[in-house]
Each structure stands twice: as C-alpha cells, then as structure tokens.
Amino acid sequence: MTEYRPFGRTGVQVSPLCLGTMMFGSRGNPDHDDSIRIIHRALDSGINFIDTADVYSRGESETIVGKALAGGRRDDVVLATKFHGDMDDGINHRGNSRRWIFQEVENSLRRLGTDWIDLYQVHRPEPGTDIDETLGALSDLVRQGKIRYIGTSTYQPSEIVQAQWTAERRGRERVVSEQPPYSLLVRGIEREMLPVAQQYGMAVIPWSPLAGGWLSGRYRKGAEQPSSSRADQGVRFDIGAAENAAKLAAADALAQLADEAGMSLVRLALAFVLEHPAITSAIIGPRTMEQLETQLGADRIRLGQDVLDRIDEIVPPGTNLSQRDVGYTPPSLSDAGLRRRSR
C-alpha cells in the first residue's frame, strides 16, 4: 500500500516515487508502446506523480506521456514538466524569458494532450534573466489555469531564497518545489539547500537517486565497464577514469553494505534518499520494464540507524564525490572573466 506524502504546503499528495521519463523516446527507449506499458505499470503500482521535460528527446518524451495518460488516466496523475533548454536552433527558443515561457507552455500542453500542467518547472537558472521576468510569466499562467504550481530545478540555495523574496515583494506566485541532484554519491544539498527548502515549506523531488547508474550495482572494483552504461557521454561515466576513483570505491563499499543488509544496492540507494525528512518524492528513470521492477517497492524500506551510520562513514554528509554530478555550474565558477579583474 503506497503511503502518499504532502507536496510541500500545497495540499496535494504524491507518491514517494516519481516516474521520470527522460529515457522514453530516442534518447533511451524509442518504442512508444513499450514506454507506455512501463508508465501504466508504474501507475498501477500506486505511483501518481510523473515528471518529464520539453528537452527530453526534443518533445518526444512529453508526447509519449500524453499518449499514456489518454483515455481517462490524466485526472489521477500529478503531472510535471520543465522548460529552459534549447528546443531547436532558434535564438529565442530557449531560456527563462516571458516570450519563451508563453510559447513553450503551449507546445508542452499540446504534446502532453492536456489542458493544464500541475507543476511547471524552470529546468535551470539563467542569471542573465531577471527572476521577476520568469515568475511574472509563470504567475500569469497560473491565473490563466494553464499551470497549477511553479517549481525550479538545480537551483542554488541563494537563488531559491531570491525567488521566494521576489514572490513576496512583487506579489508573484511562490515557487513550491525544487528538483536537485541527490544520491548516496551526491550529498552536497544536505549542507544548505535542503534546510532552506524546509524553511520555506517547499517540496523536494531529487533527480538521479542512482547517480546516473553508478548505484545500479554494475559499477564494482575489478569489473569491466558496463556495456550498457553511458560511458560514451564522457568521463563522468568512465569506470577507469582517475577522477572517478572515489565514486568507484564508494559504490563498491555501498554494494557490500547492501549485501550485508539483505537488499539490492538500487533499493538501498532509493531508501536512503527517501529517508531524509526534507525529501518528498525521488525521481526514478527506468528505460525498461525490468529496471522499473527493481525500483518499485523501495519506498516501503526503512533503513536502520546502523546502516545509515555506515553510509555516513562511506560518504560523509554534505559531500559530492564528483563536481560533474551536480548538474549545474554557476557562471561565477565557469566564466573566468567573472573571477578576474579586467586589465
């Protein structure tokens, strides 16, 4: 029996596992019928929360979700999508401007086959765009009934505070949720982001609780590069890269701990994320039915204090083992010109 959790202070109830759909479409599973079967299995298991984004396979994921929810399933689902990323080569077909938000929400509604989106999320910050520009546009969409709530993804704690302050001072709709990276290997948000979210009563729906596959159980010391891994996407997934040595050692130690605790590493990883009192729902992103089945039921596992203490020994609280896994680097770090005086 699924025990639903409050979505921040909205009054909405969501399942502890949220079905992420990034892997449905050309980027992952191109078979629409198979992807729809996976979505239906998740819904039948008690999951009532689906997260997608316009950029997932350039709209194809949203189209698949729309097909899966046709025929009467839409009303029972809390449906979330996101905007921000490039959708084509158009110079203004991206970002957090009012112009793009008003255009892209219509595209998402059409692809999803719905009249409203429950949670419309800003996929990444955009320092060059005034947060009031973004919140103003989203507030208008709430009043028009096209979206119900506003969320953010991979925002810094200071940006979350700025959004809350702007909403209060300018009379905008409040951001009710944040979607950050969080896993056994990526614990940086425990330092400041999660306490800030708790302070404002926000829902937190972390992405990549399996650390991009590093916590699937296939990344072990002495093992070969997993054949179905995403190593071709760069060094982040390369089991032999020197900079991933700490991740590999931690993944191996955590797999041994899972064995001792009598569960799979996948279930240990999901149960850990859901253990934090600030977490509302963990986003799982299966590509196949088999992957989905290995994750269902993880929300019913409670980890003992001894297991949680061992986890803290392997990966200390507030630690990110790789900067590549945090999902966003602010311009203050990525742009050298912002760190050096002009000569």
Coordinates of C-alpha atoms in Angstrom, one line a residue:
M1 CA 0.0 0.0 0.0
T2 CA 1.5 3.3 -1.1
E3 CA 1.8 5.9 1.7
Y4 CA 1.5 9.3 -0.1
R5 CA 3.4 12.4 1.1
P6 CA 2.3 16.0 1.2
F7 CA 3.7 18.1 -1.7
G8 CA 5.1 20.9 0.4
R9 CA 2.3 23.0 1.7
T10 CA 0.1 22.8 -1.4
G11 CA -2.3 20.2 0.0
V12 CA -1.5 17.9 -2.9
Q13 CA -0.5 14.3 -2.1
V14 CA 2.1 12.5 -4.2
S15 CA 3.7 9.0 -4.1
P16 CA 7.2 8.7 -2.6
L17 CA 8.5 7.5 -6.0
C18 CA 8.0 9.8 -9.0
L19 CA 8.3 8.3 -12.5
G20 CA 10.8 10.3 -14.5
T21 CA 10.5 9.9 -18.3
M22 CA 13.9 11.2 -19.6
M23 CA 14.6 7.7 -21.0
F24 CA 11.4 7.5 -23.1
G25 CA 12.0 8.4 -26.7
S26 CA 15.0 8.5 -29.0
R27 CA 17.4 9.3 -26.1
G28 CA 16.6 6.0 -24.4
N29 CA 13.7 3.7 -25.3
P30 CA 12.4 4.6 -28.8
D31 CA 9.5 2.1 -28.6
H32 CA 6.4 4.2 -27.7
D33 CA 4.2 1.2 -26.9
D34 CA 6.8 -0.3 -24.6
S35 CA 7.3 3.1 -22.9
I36 CA 3.6 3.4 -22.4
R37 CA 3.4 -0.1 -20.8
I38 CA 6.1 1.0 -18.4
I39 CA 4.2 4.1 -17.5
H40 CA 1.0 2.2 -17.0
R41 CA 2.8 -0.4 -14.8
A42 CA 4.1 2.5 -12.6
L43 CA 0.6 4.0 -12.3
D44 CA -0.9 0.6 -11.5
S45 CA 1.7 0.1 -8.7
G46 CA 0.5 3.3 -6.9
I47 CA 2.7 6.0 -8.4
N48 CA 0.7 9.1 -9.1
F49 CA 3.5 11.5 -9.9
I50 CA 5.1 11.8 -13.4
D51 CA 8.0 14.1 -14.3
T52 CA 9.1 15.0 -17.8
A53 CA 10.6 17.9 -19.7
D54 CA 10.3 19.5 -23.1
V55 CA 14.0 18.8 -23.9
Y56 CA 13.7 15.0 -23.3
S57 CA 14.2 13.7 -26.8
R58 CA 13.1 17.1 -28.1
G59 CA 9.5 16.7 -27.0
E60 CA 9.1 13.0 -27.8
S61 CA 9.0 12.1 -24.1
E62 CA 6.1 14.5 -23.5
T63 CA 4.3 13.0 -26.5
I64 CA 4.7 9.5 -25.1
V65 CA 3.4 10.6 -21.7
G66 CA 0.4 12.2 -23.3
K67 CA -0.4 9.0 -25.1
A68 CA -0.1 7.0 -21.8
L69 CA -2.4 9.4 -20.0
A70 CA -5.1 9.4 -22.7
G71 CA -8.3 7.6 -22.1
G72 CA -9.1 8.7 -18.5
R73 CA -5.8 8.5 -16.6
R74 CA -4.9 12.1 -16.7
D75 CA -7.1 13.3 -13.8
D76 CA -5.4 11.0 -11.3
V77 CA -1.9 12.0 -12.1
V78 CA 0.2 14.9 -10.8
L79 CA 1.9 15.9 -14.0
A80 CA 5.2 17.8 -14.0
T81 CA 7.2 19.1 -16.9
K82 CA 10.0 21.6 -17.4
F83 CA 11.3 24.4 -19.7
H84 CA 14.6 26.2 -20.3
G85 CA 16.8 24.1 -22.7
D86 CA 17.3 24.5 -26.4
M87 CA 14.4 23.0 -28.4
D88 CA 15.9 23.9 -31.8
D89 CA 18.3 26.4 -33.4
G90 CA 16.1 29.4 -32.8
I91 CA 18.0 32.0 -30.8
N92 CA 14.9 32.7 -28.6
H93 CA 13.6 29.1 -28.4
R94 CA 15.1 28.5 -25.0
G95 CA 15.6 30.2 -21.6
N96 CA 13.5 31.7 -18.9
S97 CA 12.0 34.7 -20.6
R98 CA 8.3 35.6 -20.7
R99 CA 8.4 35.3 -24.5
W100 CA 9.7 31.7 -24.5
I101 CA 7.6 30.6 -21.5
F102 CA 4.4 31.7 -23.1
Q103 CA 5.3 29.9 -26.3
E104 CA 6.7 26.7 -24.9
V105 CA 3.9 26.1 -22.4
E106 CA 1.5 25.8 -25.4
N107 CA 3.8 23.3 -27.0
S108 CA 4.1 21.2 -23.9
L109 CA 0.3 21.3 -23.4
R110 CA -0.2 20.1 -27.0
R111 CA 2.4 17.3 -26.7
L112 CA 1.0 16.1 -23.4
G113 CA -2.6 16.2 -24.6
T114 CA -3.8 18.1 -21.6
D115 CA -5.4 21.4 -20.7
W116 CA -3.2 22.0 -17.6
I117 CA 0.2 21.1 -16.1
D118 CA 0.2 20.5 -12.4
L119 CA 3.9 21.6 -11.9
Y120 CA 5.7 23.7 -14.4
Q121 CA 9.4 23.9 -13.5
V122 CA 12.3 26.1 -14.5
H123 CA 14.8 23.5 -15.6
R124 CA 17.9 25.5 -14.8
P125 CA 18.7 29.0 -13.5
E126 CA 19.5 31.8 -16.0
P127 CA 21.4 34.6 -14.3
G128 CA 21.0 36.9 -17.2
T129 CA 17.2 36.9 -16.9
D130 CA 15.5 38.8 -14.1
I131 CA 13.8 36.2 -11.8
D132 CA 10.8 38.6 -11.7
E133 CA 10.5 38.2 -15.5
T134 CA 10.2 34.5 -15.1
L135 CA 8.0 34.5 -12.0
G136 CA 5.7 37.1 -13.6
A137 CA 5.1 35.0 -16.7
L138 CA 4.6 31.8 -14.6
S139 CA 2.2 33.7 -12.3
D140 CA 0.1 34.8 -15.2
L141 CA -0.1 31.1 -16.4
V142 CA -1.3 30.1 -13.0
R143 CA -4.1 32.7 -13.2
Q144 CA -4.9 31.5 -16.7
G145 CA -5.4 28.0 -15.4
K146 CA -2.7 26.5 -17.7
I147 CA -0.4 25.5 -14.8
R148 CA -1.2 24.9 -11.1
Y149 CA 2.2 25.3 -9.4
I150 CA 5.7 26.6 -10.1
G151 CA 8.9 24.7 -9.4
T152 CA 12.6 25.0 -10.0
S153 CA 15.4 22.5 -10.8
T154 CA 19.1 22.5 -9.7
Y155 CA 18.9 26.0 -8.2
Q156 CA 21.5 27.2 -5.7
P157 CA 20.2 28.0 -2.1
S158 CA 20.7 31.7 -2.7
E159 CA 18.6 31.5 -5.9
I160 CA 15.8 29.7 -4.0
V161 CA 15.8 32.5 -1.4
Q162 CA 15.8 35.2 -4.1
A163 CA 12.8 33.6 -5.8
Q164 CA 10.9 33.4 -2.5
W165 CA 11.8 37.0 -1.7
T166 CA 10.8 38.2 -5.2
A167 CA 7.4 36.4 -5.0
E168 CA 6.7 38.0 -1.6
R169 CA 7.8 41.6 -2.6
R170 CA 6.4 41.6 -6.1
G171 CA 3.1 39.7 -5.5
R172 CA 4.1 36.7 -7.6
E173 CA 3.1 33.1 -7.3
R174 CA 5.5 31.3 -4.9
V175 CA 7.9 28.5 -6.0
V176 CA 6.6 25.4 -4.2
S177 CA 9.3 22.8 -5.2
E178 CA 12.9 22.3 -6.1
Q179 CA 14.3 19.4 -8.1
P180 CA 18.0 18.9 -7.2
P181 CA 20.5 16.1 -7.8
Y182 CA 20.7 13.8 -4.7
S183 CA 22.1 10.3 -4.1
L184 CA 24.5 8.4 -1.9
L185 CA 27.3 9.8 -4.0
V186 CA 26.0 13.3 -4.4
R187 CA 25.1 14.7 -0.9
G188 CA 26.0 18.3 -1.3
I189 CA 22.5 19.6 -1.0
E190 CA 22.4 18.4 2.6
R191 CA 24.6 21.3 3.6
E192 CA 22.3 24.2 2.7
M193 CA 19.7 23.5 0.0
L194 CA 17.6 21.0 2.0
P195 CA 17.5 23.2 5.1
V196 CA 16.5 26.2 3.0
A197 CA 13.7 24.2 1.3
Q198 CA 12.4 23.1 4.7
Q199 CA 12.4 26.6 6.0
Y200 CA 10.1 27.7 3.1
G201 CA 7.9 24.6 3.3
M202 CA 9.0 23.5 -0.3
A203 CA 8.6 20.0 -1.7
V204 CA 11.9 18.4 -2.8
I205 CA 11.9 15.9 -5.7
P206 CA 15.5 14.8 -6.3
W207 CA 16.7 13.6 -9.7
S208 CA 19.3 10.8 -10.3
P209 CA 19.0 9.0 -7.0
L210 CA 21.0 6.2 -8.6
A211 CA 23.8 8.7 -9.5
G212 CA 23.4 8.1 -13.3
G213 CA 23.7 4.4 -12.9
W214 CA 26.7 4.3 -10.6
L215 CA 24.4 2.8 -7.9
S216 CA 22.8 0.2 -10.2
G217 CA 25.2 -2.4 -8.8
R218 CA 27.2 -2.7 -12.0
Y219 CA 30.0 -0.4 -11.0
R220 CA 32.3 -2.5 -8.9
K221 CA 36.0 -2.7 -8.3
G222 CA 37.7 -5.1 -10.8
A223 CA 34.7 -5.1 -13.1
E224 CA 34.7 -4.1 -16.7
Q225 CA 33.0 -1.0 -18.0
P226 CA 29.2 -1.8 -18.0
S227 CA 28.3 -2.5 -21.6
S228 CA 25.0 -0.6 -21.4
S229 CA 26.4 2.3 -19.4
R230 CA 26.7 5.9 -20.7
A231 CA 30.5 6.0 -20.8
D232 CA 30.2 7.3 -24.4
Q233 CA 28.8 10.5 -22.9
G234 CA 32.2 11.4 -21.4
V235 CA 34.4 10.9 -18.4
R236 CA 31.6 11.1 -15.9
F237 CA 30.6 7.5 -16.6
D238 CA 34.1 6.1 -17.3
I239 CA 34.8 3.4 -14.7
G240 CA 38.6 3.7 -15.4
A241 CA 38.9 7.5 -15.1
A242 CA 41.2 8.5 -12.3
E243 CA 38.8 11.3 -11.2
N244 CA 36.1 8.6 -10.6
A245 CA 38.2 6.5 -8.3
A246 CA 36.4 7.9 -5.2
K247 CA 33.0 7.2 -6.8
L248 CA 34.0 3.6 -7.7
A249 CA 35.4 2.9 -4.2
A250 CA 32.2 4.3 -2.6
A251 CA 29.9 2.4 -5.0
D252 CA 31.7 -0.8 -4.2
A253 CA 31.6 -0.3 -0.5
L254 CA 27.9 0.6 -0.6
A255 CA 27.2 -2.5 -2.7
Q256 CA 28.8 -4.6 0.0
L257 CA 26.8 -2.8 2.6
A258 CA 23.6 -3.5 0.7
D259 CA 24.5 -7.2 0.5
E260 CA 25.0 -7.3 4.3
A261 CA 21.7 -5.5 4.8
G262 CA 19.9 -8.1 2.6
M263 CA 18.8 -5.8 -0.2
S264 CA 20.0 -4.6 -3.7
L265 CA 22.1 -1.5 -4.0
V266 CA 19.3 0.0 -6.0
R267 CA 16.8 -0.3 -3.2
L268 CA 19.4 0.9 -0.6
A269 CA 20.1 4.0 -2.7
L270 CA 16.4 4.9 -3.1
A271 CA 15.6 4.2 0.5
F272 CA 18.5 6.4 1.6
V273 CA 17.2 9.4 -0.4
L274 CA 13.7 8.9 0.9
E275 CA 15.0 8.8 4.5
H276 CA 15.8 12.5 4.6
P277 CA 12.9 14.4 6.2
A278 CA 13.1 17.1 3.5
I279 CA 12.6 14.8 0.6
T280 CA 9.1 14.5 -0.8
S281 CA 9.5 12.1 -3.8
A282 CA 12.5 10.5 -5.5
I283 CA 12.5 10.6 -9.3
I284 CA 13.2 7.2 -10.8
G285 CA 14.1 7.0 -14.5
P286 CA 13.7 3.5 -15.9
R287 CA 14.4 2.7 -19.6
T288 CA 13.0 -0.8 -19.4
M289 CA 10.3 -2.7 -17.5
E290 CA 13.0 -4.7 -15.8
Q291 CA 14.6 -1.6 -14.4
L292 CA 11.2 -0.3 -13.2
E293 CA 10.5 -3.6 -11.3
T294 CA 13.8 -3.4 -9.5
Q295 CA 12.9 0.0 -8.1
L296 CA 9.2 -0.4 -7.2
G297 CA 8.7 -1.0 -3.5
A298 CA 11.8 0.8 -2.4
D299 CA 9.6 3.4 -0.8
R300 CA 8.5 0.8 1.7
I301 CA 12.0 0.1 3.0
R302 CA 13.2 1.8 6.2
L303 CA 17.0 1.8 6.9
G304 CA 18.2 1.1 10.3
Q305 CA 20.4 3.5 12.2
D306 CA 23.4 1.2 11.9
V307 CA 23.1 1.2 8.1
L308 CA 22.7 4.9 7.9
D309 CA 25.8 5.4 10.1
R310 CA 27.8 3.1 7.8
I311 CA 26.6 5.1 4.8
D312 CA 27.8 8.3 6.5
E313 CA 31.2 6.7 7.0
I314 CA 31.5 5.7 3.4
V315 CA 30.3 9.1 2.0
P316 CA 30.2 11.8 4.7
P317 CA 27.1 14.0 4.9
G318 CA 27.2 17.1 2.6
T319 CA 29.8 15.5 0.3
N320 CA 29.8 15.5 -3.5
L321 CA 32.3 12.9 -4.7
S322 CA 32.4 14.5 -8.2
Q323 CA 31.7 18.0 -9.3
R324 CA 30.5 16.7 -12.6
D325 CA 27.4 15.2 -10.9
V326 CA 25.9 18.4 -9.6
G327 CA 24.1 19.2 -12.8
Y328 CA 24.9 23.0 -12.9
T329 CA 27.9 25.2 -12.6
P330 CA 27.1 28.8 -11.9
P331 CA 28.8 31.4 -14.2
S332 CA 30.7 32.7 -11.2
L333 CA 32.8 29.5 -11.5
S334 CA 32.5 28.6 -15.2
D335 CA 33.3 32.1 -16.6
A336 CA 36.9 33.1 -15.8
G337 CA 36.1 36.7 -16.7
L338 CA 33.8 36.9 -13.7
R339 CA 36.7 36.0 -11.4
R340 CA 39.4 38.2 -12.8
R341 CA 39.7 42.0 -12.9
S342 CA 39.9 43.3 -16.5
R343 CA 43.4 44.7 -17.4

